[in-house]
């Protein structure tokens, strides 16, 4: 299932929360939102919202735990 299909299942407020949290996470880790890593962070956040985590704090923490920034920045390390 595509990210677009997952987003259509969310309420507008949840979409706003996800995009704000992912944008913030990407800025902190110097990752482009449009990059592979940014897309993976977006998918992780959407999946967490679908699972019931809806506060910005819990989403940010879930993304931080799930994502391995170093792997996405330098996959051969």
mmCIF file of C-alpha atoms in Angstrom:
data_model
loop_
_atom_site.group_PDB
_atom_site.id
_atom_site.type_symbol
_atom_site.label_atom_id
_atom_site.label_comp_id
_atom_site.label_asym_id
_atom_site.label_seq_id
_atom_site.Cartn_x
_atom_site.Cartn_y
_atom_site.Cartn_z
ATOM 1 C CA UNK A 1 0.000 0.000 0.000
ATOM 2 C CA UNK A 2 1.351 3.430 -0.908
ATOM 3 C CA UNK A 3 1.941 6.289 1.494
ATOM 4 C CA UNK A 4 -0.738 8.295 -0.334
ATOM 5 C CA UNK A 5 -3.299 5.566 0.348
ATOM 6 C CA UNK A 6 -2.329 5.518 4.016
ATOM 7 C CA UNK A 7 -2.665 9.297 4.262
ATOM 8 C CA UNK A 8 -6.204 9.212 2.884
ATOM 9 C CA UNK A 9 -7.190 7.100 5.909
ATOM 10 C CA UNK A 10 -6.120 9.851 8.344
ATOM 11 C CA UNK A 11 -8.073 12.811 9.657
ATOM 12 C CA UNK A 12 -6.890 16.272 8.579
ATOM 13 C CA UNK A 13 -5.581 17.008 12.074
ATOM 14 C CA UNK A 14 -3.564 13.770 12.056
ATOM 15 C CA UNK A 15 -2.069 14.636 8.664
ATOM 16 C CA UNK A 16 -1.066 18.065 9.991
ATOM 17 C CA UNK A 17 0.520 16.466 13.062
ATOM 18 C CA UNK A 18 2.421 13.902 10.991
ATOM 19 C CA UNK A 19 3.789 16.453 8.533
ATOM 20 C CA UNK A 20 4.805 18.856 11.307
ATOM 21 C CA UNK A 21 6.554 16.145 13.330
ATOM 22 C CA UNK A 22 8.326 14.640 10.302
ATOM 23 C CA UNK A 23 9.444 18.062 9.090
ATOM 24 C CA UNK A 24 10.825 18.819 12.559
ATOM 25 C CA UNK A 25 12.558 15.443 12.808
ATOM 26 C CA UNK A 26 14.124 15.841 9.359
ATOM 27 C CA UNK A 27 15.374 19.356 10.149
ATOM 28 C CA UNK A 28 16.982 18.182 13.388
ATOM 29 C CA UNK A 29 18.775 15.334 11.594
ATOM 30 C CA UNK A 30 19.688 17.375 8.491
ATOM 31 C CA UNK A 31 17.650 15.104 6.243
ATOM 32 C CA UNK A 32 15.518 16.264 3.329
ATOM 33 C CA UNK A 33 11.825 15.452 3.684
ATOM 34 C CA UNK A 34 11.884 14.416 0.014
ATOM 35 C CA UNK A 35 14.779 11.987 0.512
ATOM 36 C CA UNK A 36 14.511 8.239 1.028
ATOM 37 C CA UNK A 37 15.108 8.768 4.747
ATOM 38 C CA UNK A 38 12.452 11.497 4.904
ATOM 39 C CA UNK A 39 9.969 9.218 3.159
ATOM 40 C CA UNK A 40 10.768 6.410 5.574
ATOM 41 C CA UNK A 41 10.217 8.780 8.510
ATOM 42 C CA UNK A 42 6.872 9.827 7.017
ATOM 43 C CA UNK A 43 5.807 6.211 6.570
ATOM 44 C CA UNK A 44 6.870 5.403 10.135
ATOM 45 C CA UNK A 45 4.884 8.342 11.491
ATOM 46 C CA UNK A 46 1.760 7.477 9.491
ATOM 47 C CA UNK A 47 1.949 3.863 10.667
ATOM 48 C CA UNK A 48 2.233 5.011 14.285
ATOM 49 C CA UNK A 49 -0.819 7.280 13.918
ATOM 50 C CA UNK A 50 -2.791 4.407 12.419
ATOM 51 C CA UNK A 51 -1.670 2.320 15.421
ATOM 52 C CA UNK A 52 -3.097 4.964 17.756
ATOM 53 C CA UNK A 53 -0.179 7.241 18.642
ATOM 54 C CA UNK A 54 -1.413 10.734 17.914
ATOM 55 C CA UNK A 55 0.491 13.188 20.078
ATOM 56 C CA UNK A 56 3.436 15.011 18.507
ATOM 57 C CA UNK A 57 5.712 13.891 21.338
ATOM 58 C CA UNK A 58 4.895 10.207 20.949
ATOM 59 C CA UNK A 59 5.245 10.390 17.159
ATOM 60 C CA UNK A 60 8.603 12.132 17.369
ATOM 61 C CA UNK A 61 9.866 9.542 19.841
ATOM 62 C CA UNK A 62 8.568 6.660 17.697
ATOM 63 C CA UNK A 63 10.287 8.044 14.597
ATOM 64 C CA UNK A 64 13.527 8.538 16.523
ATOM 65 C CA UNK A 65 13.445 4.965 17.793
ATOM 66 C CA UNK A 66 12.476 3.401 14.465
ATOM 67 C CA UNK A 67 14.738 5.397 12.181
ATOM 68 C CA UNK A 68 18.436 4.808 11.852
ATOM 69 C CA UNK A 69 19.652 8.076 10.358
ATOM 70 C CA UNK A 70 23.200 6.858 9.834
ATOM 71 C CA UNK A 71 22.019 3.941 7.703
ATOM 72 C CA UNK A 72 20.033 6.234 5.405
ATOM 73 C CA UNK A 73 22.757 8.880 5.136
ATOM 74 C CA UNK A 74 25.528 6.364 4.426
ATOM 75 C CA UNK A 75 24.136 2.938 3.542
ATOM 76 C CA UNK A 76 27.596 1.430 3.046
ATOM 77 C CA UNK A 77 28.880 2.276 6.543
#
